[in-house]
XYZ file of C-alpha atoms in Angstrom:
567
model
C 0.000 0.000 0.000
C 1.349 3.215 -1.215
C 0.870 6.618 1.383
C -1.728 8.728 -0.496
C 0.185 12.136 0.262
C -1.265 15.602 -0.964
C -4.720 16.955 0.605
C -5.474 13.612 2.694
C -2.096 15.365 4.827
C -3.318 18.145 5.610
C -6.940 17.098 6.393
C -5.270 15.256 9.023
C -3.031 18.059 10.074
C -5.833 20.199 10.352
C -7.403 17.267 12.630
C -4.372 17.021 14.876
C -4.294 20.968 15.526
C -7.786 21.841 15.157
C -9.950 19.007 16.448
C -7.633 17.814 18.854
C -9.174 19.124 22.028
C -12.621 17.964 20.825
C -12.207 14.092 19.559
C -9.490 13.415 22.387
C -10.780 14.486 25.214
C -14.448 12.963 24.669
C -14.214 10.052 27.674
C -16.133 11.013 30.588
C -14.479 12.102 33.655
C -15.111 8.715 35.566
C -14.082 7.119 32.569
C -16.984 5.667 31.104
C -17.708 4.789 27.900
C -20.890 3.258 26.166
C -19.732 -0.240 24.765
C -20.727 -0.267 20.927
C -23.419 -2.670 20.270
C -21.138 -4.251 17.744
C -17.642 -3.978 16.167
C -16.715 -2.800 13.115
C -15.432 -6.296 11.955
C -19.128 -7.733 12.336
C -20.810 -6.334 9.395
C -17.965 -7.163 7.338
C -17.685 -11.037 8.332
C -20.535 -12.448 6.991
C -19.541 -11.457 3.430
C -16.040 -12.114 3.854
C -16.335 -15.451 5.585
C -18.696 -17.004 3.510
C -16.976 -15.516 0.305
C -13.663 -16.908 1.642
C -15.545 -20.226 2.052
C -16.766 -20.497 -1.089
C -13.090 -20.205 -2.844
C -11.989 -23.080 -1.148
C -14.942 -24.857 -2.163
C -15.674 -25.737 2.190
C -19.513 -27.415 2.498
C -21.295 -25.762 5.421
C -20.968 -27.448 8.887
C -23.543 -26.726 11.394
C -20.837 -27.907 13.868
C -17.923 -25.579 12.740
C -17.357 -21.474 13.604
C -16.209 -19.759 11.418
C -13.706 -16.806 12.854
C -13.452 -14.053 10.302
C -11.257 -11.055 11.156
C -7.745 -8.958 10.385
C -3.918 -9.735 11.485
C -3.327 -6.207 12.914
C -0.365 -4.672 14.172
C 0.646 -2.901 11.461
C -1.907 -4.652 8.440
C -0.186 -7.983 7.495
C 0.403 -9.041 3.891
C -1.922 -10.778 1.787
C -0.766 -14.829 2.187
C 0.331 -14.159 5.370
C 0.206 -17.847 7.443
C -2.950 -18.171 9.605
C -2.768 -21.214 12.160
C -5.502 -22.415 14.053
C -4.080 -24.137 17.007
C -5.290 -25.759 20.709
C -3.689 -25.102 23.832
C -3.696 -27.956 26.110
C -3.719 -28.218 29.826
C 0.186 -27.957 29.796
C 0.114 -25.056 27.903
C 1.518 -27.188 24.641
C 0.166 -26.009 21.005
C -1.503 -28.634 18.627
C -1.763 -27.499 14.850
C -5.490 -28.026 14.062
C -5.637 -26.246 10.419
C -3.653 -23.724 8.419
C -4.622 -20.745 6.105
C -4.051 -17.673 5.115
C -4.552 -13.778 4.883
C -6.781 -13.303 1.704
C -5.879 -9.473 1.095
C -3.950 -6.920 1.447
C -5.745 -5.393 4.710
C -4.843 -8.489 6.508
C -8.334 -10.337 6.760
C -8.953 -14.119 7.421
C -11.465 -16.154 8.125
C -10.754 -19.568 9.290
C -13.149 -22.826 10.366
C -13.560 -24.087 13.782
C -14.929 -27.025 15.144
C -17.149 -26.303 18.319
C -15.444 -28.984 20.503
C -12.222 -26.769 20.281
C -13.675 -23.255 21.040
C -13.216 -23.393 24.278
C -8.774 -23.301 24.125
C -8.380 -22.030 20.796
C -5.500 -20.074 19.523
C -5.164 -17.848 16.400
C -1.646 -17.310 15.204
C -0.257 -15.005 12.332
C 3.117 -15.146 11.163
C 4.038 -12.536 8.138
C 5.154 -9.414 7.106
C 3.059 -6.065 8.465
C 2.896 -2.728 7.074
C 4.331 -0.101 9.822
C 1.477 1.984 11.630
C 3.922 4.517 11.144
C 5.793 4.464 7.424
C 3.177 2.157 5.719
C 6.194 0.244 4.544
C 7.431 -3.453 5.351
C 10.056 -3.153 8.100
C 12.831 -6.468 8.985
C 11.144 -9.911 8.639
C 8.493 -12.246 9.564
C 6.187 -11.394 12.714
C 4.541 -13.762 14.956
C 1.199 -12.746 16.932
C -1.013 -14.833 19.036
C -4.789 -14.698 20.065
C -7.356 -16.421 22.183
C -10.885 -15.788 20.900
C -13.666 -15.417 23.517
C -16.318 -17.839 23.269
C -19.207 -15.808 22.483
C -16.864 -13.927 19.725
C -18.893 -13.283 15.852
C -15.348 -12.250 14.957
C -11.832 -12.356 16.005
C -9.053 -10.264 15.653
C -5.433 -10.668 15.990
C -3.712 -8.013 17.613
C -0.741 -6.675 19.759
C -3.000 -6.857 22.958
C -4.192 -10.978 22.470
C -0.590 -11.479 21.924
C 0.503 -10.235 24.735
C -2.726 -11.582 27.223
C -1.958 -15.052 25.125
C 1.578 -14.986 26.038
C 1.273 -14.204 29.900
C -2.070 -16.749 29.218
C 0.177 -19.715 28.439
C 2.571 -19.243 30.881
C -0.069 -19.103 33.817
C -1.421 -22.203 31.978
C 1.914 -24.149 31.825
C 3.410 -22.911 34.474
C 1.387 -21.806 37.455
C -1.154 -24.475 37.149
C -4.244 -21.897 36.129
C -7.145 -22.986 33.909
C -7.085 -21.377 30.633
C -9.935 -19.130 31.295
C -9.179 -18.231 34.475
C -5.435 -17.230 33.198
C -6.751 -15.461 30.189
C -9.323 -13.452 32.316
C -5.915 -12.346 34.692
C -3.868 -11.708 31.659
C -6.419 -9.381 30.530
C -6.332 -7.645 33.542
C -2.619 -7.324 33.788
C -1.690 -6.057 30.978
C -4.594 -3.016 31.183
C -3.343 -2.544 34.672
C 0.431 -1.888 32.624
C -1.123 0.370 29.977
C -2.955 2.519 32.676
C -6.587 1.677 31.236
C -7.282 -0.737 33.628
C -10.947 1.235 34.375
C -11.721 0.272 30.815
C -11.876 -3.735 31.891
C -15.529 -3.991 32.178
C -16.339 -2.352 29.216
C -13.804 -3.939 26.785
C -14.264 -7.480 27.924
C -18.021 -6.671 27.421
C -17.469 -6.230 23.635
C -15.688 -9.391 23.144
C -12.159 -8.632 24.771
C -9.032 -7.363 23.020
C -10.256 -9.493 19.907
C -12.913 -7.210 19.311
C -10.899 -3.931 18.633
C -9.525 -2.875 15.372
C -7.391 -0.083 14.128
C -9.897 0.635 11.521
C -12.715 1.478 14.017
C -13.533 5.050 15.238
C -14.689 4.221 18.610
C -12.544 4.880 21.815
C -11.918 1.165 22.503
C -10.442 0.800 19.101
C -8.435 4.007 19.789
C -7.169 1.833 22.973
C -5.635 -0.470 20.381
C -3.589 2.299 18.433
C -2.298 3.639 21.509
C -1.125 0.060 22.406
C 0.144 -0.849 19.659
C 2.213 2.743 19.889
C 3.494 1.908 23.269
C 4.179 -1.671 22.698
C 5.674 -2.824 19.240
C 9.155 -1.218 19.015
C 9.705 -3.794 22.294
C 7.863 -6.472 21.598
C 10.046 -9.797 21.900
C 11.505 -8.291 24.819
C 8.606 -6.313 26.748
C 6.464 -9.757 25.517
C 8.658 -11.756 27.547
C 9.129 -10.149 30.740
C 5.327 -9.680 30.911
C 4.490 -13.088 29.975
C 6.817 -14.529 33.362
C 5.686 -11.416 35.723
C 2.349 -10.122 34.453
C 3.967 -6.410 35.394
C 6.246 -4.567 33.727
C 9.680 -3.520 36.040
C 9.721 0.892 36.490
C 12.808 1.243 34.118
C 10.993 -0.586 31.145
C 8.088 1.204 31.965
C 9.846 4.608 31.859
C 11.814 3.647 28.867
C 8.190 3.188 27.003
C 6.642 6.319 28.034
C 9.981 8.275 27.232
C 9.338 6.503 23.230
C 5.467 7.564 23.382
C 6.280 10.845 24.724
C 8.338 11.580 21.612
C 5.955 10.460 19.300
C 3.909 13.365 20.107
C 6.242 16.530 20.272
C 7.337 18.240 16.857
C 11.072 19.014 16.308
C 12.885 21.813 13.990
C 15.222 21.266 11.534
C 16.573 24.429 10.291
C 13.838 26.726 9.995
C 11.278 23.876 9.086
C 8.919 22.343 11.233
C 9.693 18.653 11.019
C 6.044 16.241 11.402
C 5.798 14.304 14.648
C 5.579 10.720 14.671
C 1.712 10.908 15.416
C 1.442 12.788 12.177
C 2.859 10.209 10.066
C 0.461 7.751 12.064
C -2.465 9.524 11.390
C -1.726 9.736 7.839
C -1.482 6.239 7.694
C -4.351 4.883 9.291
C -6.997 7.768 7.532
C -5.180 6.128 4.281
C -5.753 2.778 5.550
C -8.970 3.128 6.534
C -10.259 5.528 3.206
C -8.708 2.501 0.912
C -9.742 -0.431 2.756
C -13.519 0.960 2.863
C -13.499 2.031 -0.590
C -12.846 -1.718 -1.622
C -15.392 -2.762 0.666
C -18.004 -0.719 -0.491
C -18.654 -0.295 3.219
C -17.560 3.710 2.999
C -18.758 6.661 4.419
C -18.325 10.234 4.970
C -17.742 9.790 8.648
C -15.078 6.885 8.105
C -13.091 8.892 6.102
C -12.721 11.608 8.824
C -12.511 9.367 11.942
C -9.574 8.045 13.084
C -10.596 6.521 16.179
C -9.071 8.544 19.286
C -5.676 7.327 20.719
C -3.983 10.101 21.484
C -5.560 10.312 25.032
C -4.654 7.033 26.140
C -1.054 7.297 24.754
C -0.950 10.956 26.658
C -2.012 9.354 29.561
C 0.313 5.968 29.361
C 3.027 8.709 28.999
C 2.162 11.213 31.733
C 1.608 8.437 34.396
C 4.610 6.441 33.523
C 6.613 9.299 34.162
C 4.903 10.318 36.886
C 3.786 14.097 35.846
C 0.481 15.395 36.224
C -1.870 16.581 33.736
C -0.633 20.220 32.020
C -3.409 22.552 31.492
C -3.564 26.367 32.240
C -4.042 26.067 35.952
C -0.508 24.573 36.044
C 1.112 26.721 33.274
C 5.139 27.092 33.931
C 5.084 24.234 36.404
C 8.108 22.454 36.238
C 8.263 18.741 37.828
C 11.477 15.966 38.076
C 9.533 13.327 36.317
C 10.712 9.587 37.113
C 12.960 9.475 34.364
C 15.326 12.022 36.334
C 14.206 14.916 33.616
C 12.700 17.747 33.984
C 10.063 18.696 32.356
C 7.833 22.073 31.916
C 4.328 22.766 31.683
C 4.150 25.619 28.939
C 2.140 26.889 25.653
C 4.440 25.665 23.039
C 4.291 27.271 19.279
C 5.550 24.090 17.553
C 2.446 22.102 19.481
C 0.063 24.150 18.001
C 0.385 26.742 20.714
C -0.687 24.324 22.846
C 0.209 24.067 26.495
C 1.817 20.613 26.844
C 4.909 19.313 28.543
C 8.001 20.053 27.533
C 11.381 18.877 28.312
C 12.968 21.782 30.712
C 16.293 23.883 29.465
C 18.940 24.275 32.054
C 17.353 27.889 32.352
C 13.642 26.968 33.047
C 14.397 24.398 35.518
C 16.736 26.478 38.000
C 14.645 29.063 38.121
C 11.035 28.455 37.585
C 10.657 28.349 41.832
C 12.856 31.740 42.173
C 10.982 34.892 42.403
C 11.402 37.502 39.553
C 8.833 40.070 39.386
C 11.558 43.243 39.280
C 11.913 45.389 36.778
C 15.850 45.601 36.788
C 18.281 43.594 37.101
C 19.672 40.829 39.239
C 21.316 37.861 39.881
C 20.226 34.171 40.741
C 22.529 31.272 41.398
C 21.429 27.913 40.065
C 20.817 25.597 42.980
C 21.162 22.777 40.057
C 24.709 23.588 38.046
C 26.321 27.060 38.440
C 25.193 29.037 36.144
C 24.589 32.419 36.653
C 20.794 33.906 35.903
C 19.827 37.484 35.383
C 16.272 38.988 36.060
C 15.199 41.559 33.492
C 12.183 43.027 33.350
C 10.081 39.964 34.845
C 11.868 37.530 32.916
C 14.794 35.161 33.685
C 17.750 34.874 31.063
C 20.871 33.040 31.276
C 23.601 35.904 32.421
C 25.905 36.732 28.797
C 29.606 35.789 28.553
C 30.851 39.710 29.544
C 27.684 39.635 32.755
C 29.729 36.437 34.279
C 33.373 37.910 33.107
C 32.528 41.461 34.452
C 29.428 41.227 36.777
C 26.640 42.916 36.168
C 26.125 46.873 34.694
C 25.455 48.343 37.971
C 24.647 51.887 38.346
C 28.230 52.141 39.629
C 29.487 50.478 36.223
C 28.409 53.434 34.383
C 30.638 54.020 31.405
C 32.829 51.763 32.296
C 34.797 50.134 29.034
C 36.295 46.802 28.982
C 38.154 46.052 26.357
C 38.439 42.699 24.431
C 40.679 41.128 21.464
C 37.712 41.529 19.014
C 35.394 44.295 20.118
C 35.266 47.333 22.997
C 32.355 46.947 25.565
C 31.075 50.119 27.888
C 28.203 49.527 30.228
C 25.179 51.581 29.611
C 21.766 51.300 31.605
C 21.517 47.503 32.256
C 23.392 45.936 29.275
C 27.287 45.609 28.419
C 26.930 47.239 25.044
C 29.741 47.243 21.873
C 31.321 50.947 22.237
C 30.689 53.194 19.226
C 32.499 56.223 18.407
C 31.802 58.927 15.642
C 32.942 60.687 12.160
C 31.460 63.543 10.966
C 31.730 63.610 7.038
C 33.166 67.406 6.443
C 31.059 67.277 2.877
C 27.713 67.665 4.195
C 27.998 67.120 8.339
C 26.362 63.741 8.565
C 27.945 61.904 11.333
C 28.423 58.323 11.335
C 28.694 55.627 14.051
C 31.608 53.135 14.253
C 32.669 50.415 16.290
C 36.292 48.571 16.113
C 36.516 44.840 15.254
C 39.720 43.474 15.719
C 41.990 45.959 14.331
C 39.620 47.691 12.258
C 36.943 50.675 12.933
C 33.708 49.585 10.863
C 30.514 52.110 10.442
C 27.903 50.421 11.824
C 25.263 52.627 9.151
C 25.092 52.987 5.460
C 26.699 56.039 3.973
C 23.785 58.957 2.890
C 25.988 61.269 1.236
C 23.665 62.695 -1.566
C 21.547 59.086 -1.795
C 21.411 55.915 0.174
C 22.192 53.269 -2.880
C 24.837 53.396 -5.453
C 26.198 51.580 -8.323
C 29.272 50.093 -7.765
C 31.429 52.768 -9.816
C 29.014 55.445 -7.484
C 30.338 53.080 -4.310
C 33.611 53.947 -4.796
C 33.587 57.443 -4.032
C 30.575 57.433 -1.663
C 32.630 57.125 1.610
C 34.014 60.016 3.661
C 37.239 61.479 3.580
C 39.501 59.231 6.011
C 37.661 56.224 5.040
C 37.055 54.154 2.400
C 35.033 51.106 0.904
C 35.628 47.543 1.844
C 37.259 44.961 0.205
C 35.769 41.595 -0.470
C 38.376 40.368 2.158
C 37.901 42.399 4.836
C 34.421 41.880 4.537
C 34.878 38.338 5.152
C 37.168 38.968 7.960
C 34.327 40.592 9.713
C 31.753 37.653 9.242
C 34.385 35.421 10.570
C 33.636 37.615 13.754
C 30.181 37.921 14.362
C 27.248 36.141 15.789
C 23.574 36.911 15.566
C 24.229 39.427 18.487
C 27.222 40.690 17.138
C 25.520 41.478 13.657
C 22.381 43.135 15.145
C 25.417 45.348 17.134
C 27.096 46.364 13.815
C 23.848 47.256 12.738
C 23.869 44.385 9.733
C 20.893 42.322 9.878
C 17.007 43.734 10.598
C 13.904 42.615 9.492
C 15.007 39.141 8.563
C 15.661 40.416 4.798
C 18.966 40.274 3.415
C 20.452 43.417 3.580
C 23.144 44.312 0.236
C 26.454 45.854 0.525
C 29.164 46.546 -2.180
C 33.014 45.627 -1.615
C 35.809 47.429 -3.373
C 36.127 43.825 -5.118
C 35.482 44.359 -8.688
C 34.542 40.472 -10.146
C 34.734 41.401 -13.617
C 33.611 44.142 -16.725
C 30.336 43.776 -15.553
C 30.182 42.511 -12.094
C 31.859 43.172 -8.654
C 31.137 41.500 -5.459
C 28.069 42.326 -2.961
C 28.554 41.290 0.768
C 24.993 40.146 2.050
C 23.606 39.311 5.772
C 20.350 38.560 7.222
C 19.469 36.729 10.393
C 16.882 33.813 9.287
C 13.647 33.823 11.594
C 13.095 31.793 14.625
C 10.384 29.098 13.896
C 10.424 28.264 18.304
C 11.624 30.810 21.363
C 14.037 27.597 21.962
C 15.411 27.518 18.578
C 19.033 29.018 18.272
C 19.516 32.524 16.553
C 21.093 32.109 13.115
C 22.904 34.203 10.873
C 23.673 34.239 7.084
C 26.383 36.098 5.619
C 28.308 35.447 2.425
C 30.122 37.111 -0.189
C 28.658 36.939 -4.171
C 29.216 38.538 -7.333
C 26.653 40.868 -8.665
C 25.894 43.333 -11.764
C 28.088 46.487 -11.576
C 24.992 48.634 -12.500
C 22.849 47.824 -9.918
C 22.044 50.360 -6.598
C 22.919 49.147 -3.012
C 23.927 50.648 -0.155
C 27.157 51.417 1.175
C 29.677 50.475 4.514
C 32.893 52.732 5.100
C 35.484 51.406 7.261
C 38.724 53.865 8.429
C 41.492 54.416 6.885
């Protein structure tokens, strides 16, 4: 199955942003939910069973069940190996029939005679699509299922594989009767995924058999979220579950740390990268579109519901980790989470602007409990590392490199210059500021600011002697006695210099537009070369500042502006 790309995307963009708050956060506060009167497999496995039946040319057998349903964890591939098998009293698997997956959406149906419905065992082994890259990943899968009795259909899942491995093991092990182990399985492995006051209701509907990643109701969004959590661990996770029923804290915190990253959004460069849950929602609305289009079983409110799991993976997450819930009454909360992190509770722009947990900077978690409500300055020691925090204006900021060489600019630091290798630095009002001196040009009085870099005294303005922009011939005779215009070298000497910061100092970069300079560099007959800067735009608060600045040949006739350093 190919991912349909294009407009189904951004429907389901628009659903994680938009409708998020609404189809998530439907469950009752006491966290019930109406069980559906049926699944969504049972309309759909009297057609397929029977049609199944009749290409293997099977008579009907008033003593034999059919089980229709679909291989799920991703969607196996069509001819994937079915096995119908019995677990005995020891817990030992007998081989009662073989088949196989019929399509591409994983669906079987397979025959069962009534004397072995009470211990039966569904088993897939094949290749599944990933719930995340609707691609084949590594090799050949194995899951496991025990139907309920009173199941119309039966699905194989992550959740029966787990409650049929801890299942067998209670059975061959612990001396437990297969439904009594089965019913404790059941109830273990909820109690792990934190929707253990879901029990009632999903055994109700048929057990973890019944759910299905193509369903829309919350149960079925249970299974998503499960399937999430579980399947990056699942030979090992599988195991220590099956012997202990329980999960130990540093699995458990290693899970929720993986389903807490699903969520969150990440930059790279100035681009908003999709989250995991993006890709998955993409997936399953393409899943779900295609697989009910070639049913004939589609409708406008299928195509639009994926069914909610984003609730129960929040909540796996949030509990596992031991944080509580993040909503505007606990806005810039900051908690050590179980994991030894810390985390803060904050609006966050690349959520969505909305206020979720995020992982705490060295800044917000030394000072989120220290009080700063001045409007000048001071200083805060981290009780965490040593770093040195400054209160400005109601707002904590990590101290600069000069604020921790120098201390702070005191009202007694007035004027004060310290000098580095690079740049001068005199403390005015609050802020160690680059030092600026002036020229006045003797043609027309305009004075002009400059600061030194290194050896050499920059203006930190363009030159306005009769216009602002010149052509490069004009350039050449626009600076000010005692100065004169750059060369393409000592242009790049200064880039070599600056940061973000720096570049806003020399006055250089505003606006986020590249700003156009000519050097005394002439390329050729027609060209010489332009000097160009322009700090890129900040796509988070946490994102690092950025600056571009190059050097590039450009037509002799065109008008820029003009930087004058001194002679």
């Amino acid at each position: 199955m190919e991912v349909q790309d294009g407009m189904n995307f951004w429907i389901i963009l628009f659903l994680v942003f938009g409708l998020l708050s609404c189809s998530e956060n439907g469950q009752s506060s006491d966290n019930v939910l109406t069980v559906p009167e049926s699944s969504f497999n049972d309309s759909l496995c009297q057609s397929s069973s029977s049609a199944n039946s009749e290409n293997k040319g099977k008579d009907d057998d008033a003593t034999m069940q059919i089980f229709c349903g679909f291989a799920q964890k991703g969607l196996f591939e069509q001819g994937s190996k079915i096995y119908l098998l019995s677990l005995d009293a020891k817990g030992d698997l007998d081989t009662l029939e073989v088949d196989s997956t019929y399509d591409r959406y994983g669906r079987f149906s397979i025959s069962l005679a009534a004397s072995h419905s009470a211990n039966a065992v569904i088993a897939v082994i094949g290749k599944d699509y990933s719930m995340v890259w609707n691609n084949v990943l590594g090799g050949l899968d194995t899951l496991y299922g025990t139907p309920n009795e009173s199941a119309k259909s039966f699905n194989v899942n992550i959740l029966t594989h787990f409650e049929f491995l801890r299942t067998r093991e209670l059975v061959q092990n612990q001396g437990t009767t297969f439904d009594e182990a089965k019913k404790q399985a059941f109830n273990e492995l909820l109690r792990v995924l934190n929707m253990q006051s879901y029990a009632d209701s999903i055994w109700a509907m048929g057990g973890f058999s019944a759910l299905n990643i193509f369903g829309s109701n919350h149960f079925d969004g249970m299974l998503i979220a499960s399937t999430l959590i579980l399947d990056s661990h699942l030979e090992t996770v599988g195991a220590i579950f099956a012997k202990t029923g329980t999960l130990p804290d540093s699995i458990r915190i290693s899970l929720s740390e993986n389903a807490y990253g699903m969520e969150r959004h990440r930059l790279s460069g100035d681009v908003i990268e999709y989250s995991t849950l993006d890709y998955v929602d993409n997936t399953l609305f393409n899943w779900k579109q295609s697989f009910l289009k070639d049913t004939s079983n589609g409708s406008l409110d299928y195509y639009l519901s994926v069914a909610p799991y984003k609730v129960y993976l929040e909540n796996f997450w949030q509990t596992g980790l031991a944080l509580d819930k993040c909503n505007k009454e606990s806005e810039k909360l900051v908690l050590k989470a179980r994991n030894d992190k810390y985390y803060i509770c904050k609006e966050e722009m690349l959520e969505g602007y909305r206020i979720v947990w995020m992982v705490a900077s060295e800044l917000e978690k030394n000072t989120f409990d220290a009080p700063c409500d001045s409007n000048d300055f001071y200083s805060h020691v981290g009780t965490l590392d040593s770093a040195l925090y400054v209160c400005k204006d109601g707002v904590w900021r990590t101290a600069t490199e000069y604020e921790r060489k120098w201390g702070l600019c005191s009202d007694s630091a007035q004027g004060v210059i310290r000098t580095t290798e690079n740049f001068d630095y005199v403390c005015r009002g609050k802020s160690w500021i680059l030092k600026q001196e002036s020229l006045t040009d003797l043609r027309d009085s305009s004075v002009y600011a400059y600061m030194r870099a290194l050896d050499v005294y920059w203006f930190i303005e363009n030159v306005r002697y009769k216009d602002s922009l010149y052509t490069w011939v004009a350039s050449k005779e626009a600076c000010p006695e005692g100065t004169h215009l750059p060369s393409e070298n000592e242009w790049q000497a200064l880039f070599k210099l600056l940061d973000p910061e720096l570049a806003y100092g020399f006055g250089l970069t505003k606006n986020y537009d590249f700003s156009w300079w000519w050097t005394a560099t002439e390329e050729s007959d027609s060209t010489a070369v332009t000097a160009q800067a322009a700090e890129l735009r900040r796509m988070s608060p946490n994102e690092k500042r950025r600056l571009e600045k190059y050097t590039y040949p450009y037509n002799k006739e065109k008008r820029l502006a003009v930087r004058c350093i001194l002679d």
